PDB file of C-alpha atoms and ligand atoms in Angstrom:
ATOM      1  CA  MET A 256      -6.828  12.468 -32.553  1.00  0.00           C
ATOM      2  CA  PRO A 257      -4.285  15.070 -31.368  1.00  0.00           C
ATOM      3  CA  ASP A 258      -3.433  15.054 -27.687  1.00  0.00           C
ATOM      4  CA  ILE A 259      -4.593  18.041 -25.638  1.00  0.00           C
ATOM      5  CA  SER A 260      -1.878  20.051 -23.928  1.00  0.00           C
ATOM      6  CA  LEU A 261      -2.824  21.192 -20.427  1.00  0.00           C
ATOM      7  CA  GLY A 262       0.372  22.985 -19.504  1.00  0.00           C
ATOM      8  CA  ASP A 263       2.113  20.468 -17.269  1.00  0.00           C
ATOM      9  CA  ILE A 264       0.880  17.385 -19.147  1.00  0.00           C
ATOM     10  CA  SER A 265      -0.929  16.281 -22.267  1.00  0.00           C
ATOM     11  CA  LEU A 266      -4.141  14.267 -22.263  1.00  0.00           C
ATOM     12  CA  HIS A 267      -4.927  11.681 -24.898  1.00  0.00           C
ATOM     13  CA  VAL A 268      -8.568  11.914 -25.932  1.00  0.00           C
ATOM     14  CA  VAL A 269     -10.922  10.208 -28.357  1.00  0.00           C
ATOM     15  CA  ASP A 270     -13.471  12.707 -29.700  1.00  0.00           C
ATOM     16  CA  ARG A 271     -16.082  11.243 -32.067  1.00  0.00           C
ATOM     17  CA  GLY A 272     -19.508  12.146 -33.365  1.00  0.00           C
ATOM     18  CA  ARG A 273     -21.672  15.260 -33.210  1.00  0.00           C
ATOM     19  CA  GLY A 274     -24.467  16.569 -31.042  1.00  0.00           C
ATOM     20  CA  GLN A 275     -24.888  16.613 -27.264  1.00  0.00           C
ATOM     21  CA  SER A 276     -21.460  16.037 -25.662  1.00  0.00           C
ATOM     22  CA  LEU A 277     -21.094  12.840 -23.644  1.00  0.00           C
ATOM     23  CA  LEU A 278     -17.898  12.779 -21.583  1.00  0.00           C
ATOM     24  CA  LEU A 279     -16.831   9.256 -20.591  1.00  0.00           C
ATOM     25  CA  VAL A 280     -14.497   9.002 -17.586  1.00  0.00           C
ATOM     26  CA  HIS A 281     -12.782   5.657 -17.067  1.00  0.00           C
ATOM     27  CA  GLY A 282     -12.068   3.684 -13.912  1.00  0.00           C
ATOM     28  CA  PHE A 283      -8.836   2.619 -12.198  1.00  0.00           C
ATOM     29  CA  PRO A 284      -6.307   1.549 -13.430  1.00  0.00           C
ATOM     30  CA  LEU A 285      -7.698   1.621 -16.939  1.00  0.00           C
ATOM     31  CA  ASP A 286      -8.013   3.973 -19.906  1.00  0.00           C
ATOM     32  CA  HIS A 287     -10.551   5.177 -22.466  1.00  0.00           C
ATOM     33  CA  SER A 288     -10.635   1.775 -24.159  1.00  0.00           C
ATOM     34  CA  MET A 289     -12.990   0.421 -21.466  1.00  0.00           C
ATOM     35  CA  TRP A 290     -15.653   2.565 -23.202  1.00  0.00           C
ATOM     36  CA  GLN A 291     -15.033   1.212 -26.734  1.00  0.00           C
ATOM     37  CA  ARG A 292     -18.564  -0.189 -27.098  1.00  0.00           C
ATOM     38  CA  GLN A 293     -20.061   3.086 -25.869  1.00  0.00           C
ATOM     39  CA  ILE A 294     -17.826   5.095 -28.231  1.00  0.00           C
ATOM     40  CA  ASP A 295     -18.673   2.897 -31.223  1.00  0.00           C
ATOM     41  CA  GLU A 296     -22.406   2.822 -30.643  1.00  0.00           C
ATOM     42  CA  LEU A 297     -23.197   6.225 -29.131  1.00  0.00           C
ATOM     43  CA  ALA A 298     -21.035   8.352 -31.453  1.00  0.00           C
ATOM     44  CA  ALA A 299     -23.762   7.895 -34.081  1.00  0.00           C
ATOM     45  CA  ASP A 300     -25.970  10.245 -32.070  1.00  0.00           C
ATOM     46  CA  PHE A 301     -23.729  12.128 -29.648  1.00  0.00           C
ATOM     47  CA  ARG A 302     -20.344  13.800 -29.520  1.00  0.00           C
ATOM     48  CA  VAL A 303     -18.519  11.204 -27.432  1.00  0.00           C
ATOM     49  CA  ILE A 304     -15.393  12.442 -25.659  1.00  0.00           C
ATOM     50  CA  ALA A 305     -13.329   9.757 -23.930  1.00  0.00           C
ATOM     51  CA  PRO A 306     -10.009  10.882 -22.444  1.00  0.00           C
ATOM     52  CA  ASP A 307      -7.268   8.946 -20.712  1.00  0.00           C
ATOM     53  CA  LEU A 308      -7.025  10.563 -17.287  1.00  0.00           C
ATOM     54  CA  ARG A 309      -3.719  11.954 -16.021  1.00  0.00           C
ATOM     55  CA  GLY A 310      -1.395   9.027 -15.340  1.00  0.00           C
ATOM     56  CA  PHE A 311      -3.294   6.510 -17.486  1.00  0.00           C
ATOM     57  CA  GLY A 312      -3.308   5.192 -21.034  1.00  0.00           C
ATOM     58  CA  GLN A 313      -1.468   7.458 -23.430  1.00  0.00           C
ATOM     59  CA  SER A 314      -1.806  10.585 -21.291  1.00  0.00           C
ATOM     60  CA  GLY A 315       1.006  12.263 -19.406  1.00  0.00           C
ATOM     61  CA  VAL A 316       2.001  11.010 -15.998  1.00  0.00           C
ATOM     62  CA  THR A 317       2.721  13.090 -12.898  1.00  0.00           C
ATOM     63  CA  ALA A 318       4.308  11.692  -9.747  1.00  0.00           C
ATOM     64  CA  GLY A 319       3.211  12.210  -6.165  1.00  0.00           C
ATOM     65  CA  THR A 320      -0.537  12.486  -5.557  1.00  0.00           C
ATOM     66  CA  VAL A 321      -3.153  13.100  -8.230  1.00  0.00           C
ATOM     67  CA  THR A 322      -6.417  14.061  -6.554  1.00  0.00           C
ATOM     68  CA  MET A 323      -9.914  13.580  -7.922  1.00  0.00           C
ATOM     69  CA  GLU A 324     -10.195  17.380  -7.936  1.00  0.00           C
ATOM     70  CA  GLN A 325      -7.088  17.613 -10.135  1.00  0.00           C
ATOM     71  CA  MET A 326      -8.566  15.126 -12.567  1.00  0.00           C
ATOM     72  CA  ALA A 327     -11.828  17.128 -12.648  1.00  0.00           C
ATOM     73  CA  ASP A 328      -9.831  20.283 -13.373  1.00  0.00           C
ATOM     74  CA  ASP A 329      -8.014  18.415 -16.164  1.00  0.00           C
ATOM     75  CA  LEU A 330     -11.378  17.524 -17.718  1.00  0.00           C
ATOM     76  CA  ALA A 331     -12.537  21.144 -17.614  1.00  0.00           C
ATOM     77  CA  GLY A 332      -9.283  22.254 -19.262  1.00  0.00           C
ATOM     78  CA  MET A 333      -9.657  19.549 -21.890  1.00  0.00           C
ATOM     79  CA  LEU A 334     -13.230  20.673 -22.680  1.00  0.00           C
ATOM     80  CA  ASP A 335     -11.946  24.246 -23.082  1.00  0.00           C
ATOM     81  CA  SER A 336      -9.284  23.025 -25.510  1.00  0.00           C
ATOM     82  CA  LEU A 337     -11.864  21.056 -27.476  1.00  0.00           C
ATOM     83  CA  GLY A 338     -14.092  24.132 -27.677  1.00  0.00           C
ATOM     84  CA  VAL A 339     -16.934  22.476 -25.786  1.00  0.00           C
ATOM     85  CA  ALA A 340     -18.765  25.411 -24.255  1.00  0.00           C
ATOM     86  CA  GLU A 341     -22.215  23.895 -23.745  1.00  0.00           C
ATOM     87  CA  PRO A 342     -22.893  21.781 -20.627  1.00  0.00           C
ATOM     88  CA  VAL A 343     -21.965  18.117 -21.066  1.00  0.00           C
ATOM     89  CA  ALA A 344     -23.379  14.841 -19.874  1.00  0.00           C
ATOM     90  CA  LEU A 345     -20.646  13.202 -17.803  1.00  0.00           C
ATOM     91  CA  CYS A 346     -20.586   9.432 -17.403  1.00  0.00           C
ATOM     92  CA  GLY A 347     -17.995   8.100 -14.959  1.00  0.00           C
ATOM     93  CA  LEU A 348     -17.212   4.604 -13.771  1.00  0.00           C
ATOM     94  CA  SER A 349     -15.891   3.963 -10.255  1.00  0.00           C
ATOM     95  CA  MET A 350     -12.785   6.217  -9.995  1.00  0.00           C
ATOM     96  CA  GLY A 351     -14.287   8.071 -12.959  1.00  0.00           C
ATOM     97  CA  GLY A 352     -17.354   8.518 -10.764  1.00  0.00           C
ATOM     98  CA  TYR A 353     -15.242   9.952  -7.930  1.00  0.00           C
ATOM     99  CA  VAL A 354     -13.977  12.442 -10.516  1.00  0.00           C
ATOM    100  CA  GLY A 355     -17.571  12.982 -11.655  1.00  0.00           C
ATOM    101  CA  TRP A 356     -18.661  14.080  -8.149  1.00  0.00           C
ATOM    102  CA  GLN A 357     -15.815  16.590  -8.058  1.00  0.00           C
ATOM    103  CA  PHE A 358     -16.542  17.853 -11.568  1.00  0.00           C
ATOM    104  CA  ALA A 359     -20.172  18.391 -10.538  1.00  0.00           C
ATOM    105  CA  LEU A 360     -19.157  20.308  -7.402  1.00  0.00           C
ATOM    106  CA  ARG A 361     -16.550  22.464  -9.146  1.00  0.00           C
ATOM    107  CA  TYR A 362     -18.145  22.988 -12.570  1.00  0.00           C
ATOM    108  CA  ARG A 363     -21.890  22.757 -11.959  1.00  0.00           C
ATOM    109  CA  ASN A 364     -22.690  25.111 -14.829  1.00  0.00           C
ATOM    110  CA  ARG A 365     -20.756  22.900 -17.262  1.00  0.00           C
ATOM    111  CA  LEU A 366     -22.757  19.800 -16.386  1.00  0.00           C
ATOM    112  CA  ALA A 367     -26.158  19.077 -17.925  1.00  0.00           C
ATOM    113  CA  LYS A 368     -26.586  15.489 -16.747  1.00  0.00           C
ATOM    114  CA  LEU A 369     -24.630  13.042 -14.600  1.00  0.00           C
ATOM    115  CA  ILE A 370     -24.330   9.288 -15.130  1.00  0.00           C
ATOM    116  CA  GLN A 371     -22.559   7.449 -12.332  1.00  0.00           C
ATOM    117  CA  CYS A 372     -21.675   3.807 -12.990  1.00  0.00           C
ATOM    118  CA  ASP A 373     -20.483   1.365 -10.320  1.00  0.00           C
ATOM    119  CA  THR A 374     -19.106   4.025  -8.017  1.00  0.00           C
ATOM    120  CA  ARG A 375     -19.290   5.146  -4.389  1.00  0.00           C
ATOM    121  CA  ALA A 376     -20.031   8.375  -2.546  1.00  0.00           C
ATOM    122  CA  VAL A 377     -18.242   7.541   0.717  1.00  0.00           C
ATOM    123  CA  ALA A 378     -14.550   8.230   1.298  1.00  0.00           C
ATOM    124  CA  ASP A 379     -12.081   5.462   2.118  1.00  0.00           C
ATOM    125  CA  SER A 380     -12.093   4.200   5.691  1.00  0.00           C
ATOM    126  CA  PRO A 381      -8.753   4.851   7.469  1.00  0.00           C
ATOM    127  CA  GLU A 382      -7.862   1.164   6.927  1.00  0.00           C
ATOM    128  CA  ALA A 383      -8.721   1.279   3.220  1.00  0.00           C
ATOM    129  CA  ALA A 384      -6.742   4.490   2.784  1.00  0.00           C
ATOM    130  CA  ALA A 385      -3.723   2.994   4.544  1.00  0.00           C
ATOM    131  CA  GLY A 386      -4.010  -0.086   2.328  1.00  0.00           C
ATOM    132  CA  ARG A 387      -3.995   2.074  -0.796  1.00  0.00           C
ATOM    133  CA  LEU A 388      -0.847   3.899   0.351  1.00  0.00           C
ATOM    134  CA  LYS A 389       0.892   0.566   0.932  1.00  0.00           C
ATOM    135  CA  THR A 390      -0.204  -0.666  -2.490  1.00  0.00           C
ATOM    136  CA  ALA A 391       1.152   2.538  -4.044  1.00  0.00           C
ATOM    137  CA  GLU A 392       4.594   1.787  -2.594  1.00  0.00           C
ATOM    138  CA  ARG A 393       4.442  -1.837  -3.768  1.00  0.00           C
ATOM    139  CA  VAL A 394       3.452  -0.826  -7.306  1.00  0.00           C
ATOM    140  CA  LEU A 395       6.456   1.473  -7.522  1.00  0.00           C
ATOM    141  CA  VAL A 396       8.729  -1.439  -6.607  1.00  0.00           C
ATOM    142  CA  ASP A 397       7.033  -4.435  -8.232  1.00  0.00           C
ATOM    143  CA  GLY A 398       5.087  -2.847 -11.106  1.00  0.00           C
ATOM    144  CA  ALA A 399       1.515  -2.694 -12.389  1.00  0.00           C
ATOM    145  CA  GLN A 400       0.981  -6.449 -11.958  1.00  0.00           C
ATOM    146  CA  VAL A 401       0.461  -5.781  -8.241  1.00  0.00           C
ATOM    147  CA  VAL A 402      -2.888  -4.084  -8.947  1.00  0.00           C
ATOM    148  CA  ALA A 403      -3.736  -6.272 -11.932  1.00  0.00           C
ATOM    149  CA  GLU A 404      -3.507  -9.334  -9.678  1.00  0.00           C
ATOM    150  CA  SER A 405      -5.399  -7.839  -6.763  1.00  0.00           C
ATOM    151  CA  MET A 406      -8.177  -6.187  -8.780  1.00  0.00           C
ATOM    152  CA  LEU A 407      -8.979  -8.346 -11.764  1.00  0.00           C
ATOM    153  CA  GLY A 408     -10.859 -10.982  -9.760  1.00  0.00           C
ATOM    154  CA  LYS A 409     -13.153  -8.331  -8.260  1.00  0.00           C
ATOM    155  CA  LEU A 410     -14.095  -6.505 -11.437  1.00  0.00           C
ATOM    156  CA  PHE A 411     -16.218  -8.952 -13.391  1.00  0.00           C
ATOM    157  CA  ALA A 412     -19.304 -11.035 -12.766  1.00  0.00           C
ATOM    158  CA  GLU A 413     -18.595 -14.746 -12.677  1.00  0.00           C
ATOM    159  CA  ALA A 414     -20.570 -15.198 -15.933  1.00  0.00           C
ATOM    160  CA  THR A 415     -18.467 -12.547 -17.683  1.00  0.00           C
ATOM    161  CA  ALA A 416     -15.234 -14.255 -16.654  1.00  0.00           C
ATOM    162  CA  ARG A 417     -16.587 -17.528 -18.062  1.00  0.00           C
ATOM    163  CA  GLN A 418     -18.296 -16.261 -21.224  1.00  0.00           C
ATOM    164  CA  GLN A 419     -16.119 -13.291 -22.193  1.00  0.00           C
ATOM    165  CA  PRO A 420     -12.533 -14.225 -21.315  1.00  0.00           C
ATOM    166  CA  ALA A 421     -11.200 -11.914 -24.042  1.00  0.00           C
ATOM    167  CA  VAL A 422     -12.757  -8.917 -22.269  1.00  0.00           C
ATOM    168  CA  VAL A 423     -11.076  -9.890 -19.009  1.00  0.00           C
ATOM    169  CA  GLU A 424      -7.742 -10.464 -20.739  1.00  0.00           C
ATOM    170  CA  ALA A 425      -7.904  -7.122 -22.582  1.00  0.00           C
ATOM    171  CA  THR A 426      -8.547  -5.400 -19.241  1.00  0.00           C
ATOM    172  CA  ARG A 427      -5.534  -7.167 -17.712  1.00  0.00           C
ATOM    173  CA  GLN A 428      -3.356  -5.964 -20.594  1.00  0.00           C
ATOM    174  CA  VAL A 429      -4.510  -2.345 -20.144  1.00  0.00           C
ATOM    175  CA  MET A 430      -3.606  -2.557 -16.441  1.00  0.00           C
ATOM    176  CA  LEU A 431      -0.196  -4.074 -17.157  1.00  0.00           C
ATOM    177  CA  ARG A 432       0.600  -1.283 -19.648  1.00  0.00           C
ATOM    178  CA  THR A 433      -0.244   1.462 -17.114  1.00  0.00           C
ATOM    179  CA  ALA A 434       2.695   3.418 -15.695  1.00  0.00           C
ATOM    180  CA  PRO A 435       3.372   2.460 -12.038  1.00  0.00           C
ATOM    181  CA  VAL A 436       3.976   6.131 -11.183  1.00  0.00           C
ATOM    182  CA  GLY A 437       0.493   7.006 -12.497  1.00  0.00           C
ATOM    183  CA  ILE A 438      -1.103   4.116 -10.601  1.00  0.00           C
ATOM    184  CA  ALA A 439       0.586   5.152  -7.361  1.00  0.00           C
ATOM    185  CA  ALA A 440      -0.428   8.802  -7.793  1.00  0.00           C
ATOM    186  CA  ALA A 441      -4.088   7.875  -8.345  1.00  0.00           C
ATOM    187  CA  LEU A 442      -4.067   5.448  -5.396  1.00  0.00           C
ATOM    188  CA  ARG A 443      -2.867   8.274  -3.169  1.00  0.00           C
ATOM    189  CA  GLY A 444      -5.474  10.590  -4.668  1.00  0.00           C
ATOM    190  CA  MET A 445      -8.301   8.109  -4.108  1.00  0.00           C
ATOM    191  CA  SER A 446      -7.137   7.546  -0.517  1.00  0.00           C
ATOM    192  CA  GLU A 447      -7.787  11.209   0.262  1.00  0.00           C
ATOM    193  CA  ARG A 448     -10.899  11.738  -1.838  1.00  0.00           C
ATOM    194  CA  PRO A 449     -13.693  13.733  -0.199  1.00  0.00           C
ATOM    195  CA  ASP A 450     -16.725  11.985   1.245  1.00  0.00           C
ATOM    196  CA  VAL A 451     -19.748  13.201  -0.697  1.00  0.00           C
ATOM    197  CA  SER A 452     -22.251  10.829   0.927  1.00  0.00           C
ATOM    198  CA  GLY A 453     -23.626  13.675   3.071  1.00  0.00           C
ATOM    199  CA  ARG A 454     -23.903  16.024   0.105  1.00  0.00           C
ATOM    200  CA  LEU A 455     -25.916  13.946  -2.344  1.00  0.00           C
ATOM    201  CA  ALA A 456     -28.849  16.397  -2.267  1.00  0.00           C
ATOM    202  CA  GLU A 457     -26.500  18.965  -3.831  1.00  0.00           C
ATOM    203  CA  PHE A 458     -26.217  16.857  -6.991  1.00  0.00           C
ATOM    204  CA  ASP A 459     -29.485  18.215  -8.268  1.00  0.00           C
ATOM    205  CA  MET A 460     -28.961  17.705 -12.000  1.00  0.00           C
ATOM    206  CA  PRO A 461     -30.823  14.914 -13.822  1.00  0.00           C
ATOM    207  CA  ALA A 462     -28.842  11.779 -12.990  1.00  0.00           C
ATOM    208  CA  LEU A 463     -28.688   8.112 -13.864  1.00  0.00           C
ATOM    209  CA  ILE A 464     -27.116   5.695 -11.383  1.00  0.00           C
ATOM    210  CA  VAL A 465     -26.027   2.461 -13.075  1.00  0.00           C
ATOM    211  CA  CYS A 466     -24.887  -0.655 -11.207  1.00  0.00           C
ATOM    212  CA  GLY A 467     -24.041  -4.214 -12.186  1.00  0.00           C
ATOM    213  CA  GLU A 468     -26.126  -6.657 -10.150  1.00  0.00           C
ATOM    214  CA  HIS A 469     -22.973  -8.512  -9.029  1.00  0.00           C
ATOM    215  CA  ASP A 470     -20.771  -5.475  -8.396  1.00  0.00           C
ATOM    216  CA  ALA A 471     -18.395  -6.504  -5.581  1.00  0.00           C
ATOM    217  CA  ILE A 472     -16.910  -3.014  -5.123  1.00  0.00           C
ATOM    218  CA  ALA A 473     -19.923  -0.661  -5.351  1.00  0.00           C
ATOM    219  CA  ALA A 474     -22.840  -2.783  -4.160  1.00  0.00           C
ATOM    220  CA  PRO A 475     -26.290  -2.354  -5.776  1.00  0.00           C
ATOM    221  CA  ALA A 476     -27.949  -1.560  -2.425  1.00  0.00           C
ATOM    222  CA  GLU A 477     -25.412   1.195  -1.787  1.00  0.00           C
ATOM    223  CA  MET A 478     -25.877   2.656  -5.261  1.00  0.00           C
ATOM    224  CA  ARG A 479     -29.644   2.506  -5.015  1.00  0.00           C
ATOM    225  CA  GLY A 480     -29.292   4.485  -1.778  1.00  0.00           C
ATOM    226  CA  ILE A 481     -27.195   7.090  -3.614  1.00  0.00           C
ATOM    227  CA  ALA A 482     -29.933   7.471  -6.235  1.00  0.00           C
ATOM    228  CA  GLU A 483     -32.595   7.826  -3.538  1.00  0.00           C
ATOM    229  CA  GLN A 484     -30.741  10.725  -1.945  1.00  0.00           C
ATOM    230  CA  MET A 485     -30.232  12.645  -5.179  1.00  0.00           C
ATOM    231  CA  PRO A 486     -33.138  14.917  -6.125  1.00  0.00           C
ATOM    232  CA  GLN A 487     -33.457  13.811  -9.765  1.00  0.00           C
ATOM    233  CA  ALA A 488     -31.811  10.397 -10.046  1.00  0.00           C
ATOM    234  CA  LYS A 489     -33.010   7.180 -11.618  1.00  0.00           C
ATOM    235  CA  PHE A 490     -31.437   3.836 -10.658  1.00  0.00           C
ATOM    236  CA  ALA A 491     -30.692   1.184 -13.288  1.00  0.00           C
ATOM    237  CA  LEU A 492     -29.614  -2.326 -12.302  1.00  0.00           C
ATOM    238  CA  ILE A 493     -27.700  -4.167 -15.030  1.00  0.00           C
ATOM    239  CA  ASN A 494     -28.244  -7.921 -14.972  1.00  0.00           C
ATOM    240  CA  ASP A 495     -25.368 -10.362 -15.452  1.00  0.00           C
ATOM    241  CA  ALA A 496     -22.740  -7.688 -14.816  1.00  0.00           C
ATOM    242  CA  GLY A 497     -20.260  -6.892 -12.071  1.00  0.00           C
ATOM    243  CA  HIS A 498     -18.225  -3.740 -11.440  1.00  0.00           C
ATOM    244  CA  MET A 499     -17.470  -3.206 -15.129  1.00  0.00           C
ATOM    245  CA  ALA A 500     -21.103  -3.096 -16.245  1.00  0.00           C
ATOM    246  CA  PRO A 501     -20.564  -0.932 -19.393  1.00  0.00           C
ATOM    247  CA  LEU A 502     -17.899  -3.363 -20.588  1.00  0.00           C
ATOM    248  CA  GLU A 503     -19.709  -6.535 -19.554  1.00  0.00           C
ATOM    249  CA  GLN A 504     -23.217  -5.668 -20.797  1.00  0.00           C
ATOM    250  CA  PRO A 505     -22.715  -2.804 -23.265  1.00  0.00           C
ATOM    251  CA  ALA A 506     -26.077  -3.184 -25.019  1.00  0.00           C
ATOM    252  CA  ALA A 507     -28.044  -2.885 -21.772  1.00  0.00           C
ATOM    253  CA  VAL A 508     -25.946   0.017 -20.486  1.00  0.00           C
ATOM    254  CA  ASN A 509     -26.069   1.852 -23.817  1.00  0.00           C
ATOM    255  CA  ALA A 510     -29.856   1.487 -23.885  1.00  0.00           C
ATOM    256  CA  GLU A 511     -30.064   3.054 -20.411  1.00  0.00           C
ATOM    257  CA  ILE A 512     -27.732   5.902 -21.417  1.00  0.00           C
ATOM    258  CA  ARG A 513     -29.652   6.575 -24.625  1.00  0.00           C
ATOM    259  CA  ALA A 514     -33.019   6.627 -22.873  1.00  0.00           C
ATOM    260  CA  PHE A 515     -31.670   8.904 -20.145  1.00  0.00           C
ATOM    261  CA  LEU A 516     -30.064  11.352 -22.578  1.00  0.00           C
ATOM    262  CA  ALA A 517     -33.281  11.471 -24.606  1.00  0.00           C
ATOM    263  CA  SER A 518     -35.406  12.195 -21.513  1.00  0.00           C
TER     264      SER A 518
HETATM  265  C1  MLT B1730     -12.218   1.542 -10.058  1.00  0.00           C
HETATM  266  O1  MLT B1730     -12.789   0.640 -10.677  1.00  0.00           O
HETATM  267  O2  MLT B1730     -12.006   2.656 -10.569  1.00  0.00           O
HETATM  268  C2  MLT B1730     -11.748   1.234  -8.653  1.00  0.00           C
HETATM  269  O3  MLT B1730     -12.400   0.110  -8.162  1.00  0.00           O
HETATM  270  C3  MLT B1730     -11.943   2.406  -7.749  1.00  0.00           C
HETATM  271  C4  MLT B1730     -11.432   2.140  -6.365  1.00  0.00           C
HETATM  272  O4  MLT B1730     -10.421   1.448  -6.224  1.00  0.00           O
HETATM  273  O5  MLT B1730     -12.014   2.654  -5.403  1.00  0.00           O
END
């Protein structure tokens, strides 16, 4: 798949299948490969578009701060380059969900449906934001292992860690391959992301809110509350999964996505 040039950077993107476009937006500090089971199984029925966001995977890296708004703009530019004119279904996980909120606010007419997995609507608290800025500095000095070590234990349900160690190890390897400059830029961007918790009624498109029952970062009760405040949202709890529900329980998540896209 050729990379997409966006002027200041290029984005690596997997683009497979035909039909309704399903845009998959990965979490932090990962890349499109976290969606491999969705790409493999859903590309039979949909055009599945799974980019590496700016600073991640095989995409270009920019220093400083990369905001969620910038990433949303990158996605719109990428869709233009791919010739996708019709509204897409966007499915984001965690940081990909933060980008999803911004895409919905900035490009409402390009969005047919929104799927938000294991993500939050609130902004960082001042303490959390300060912690992210400190981590950004540490990553630049000590490398990607700083976030791999601090995050990996929080991402997966205990059963996943026990029964699917290869999934956990593959995720660690993706993190370790990620450019420290890209990690730091996204940490700064997440630290200043807008709070959309008071604006959930504005996300009036059909929506599916997906959450792993053991998610330690975006708790099920919080995500159920998000769904309740959105005019057209359905909540789906994924059993035996943590924060990485699509990776941990792909069959269950894919079934939810399929049913939602068919509705
Ligand atoms: C993610 O999975 O993308 C992160 O947990 C997002 C975050 O750090 O807030």
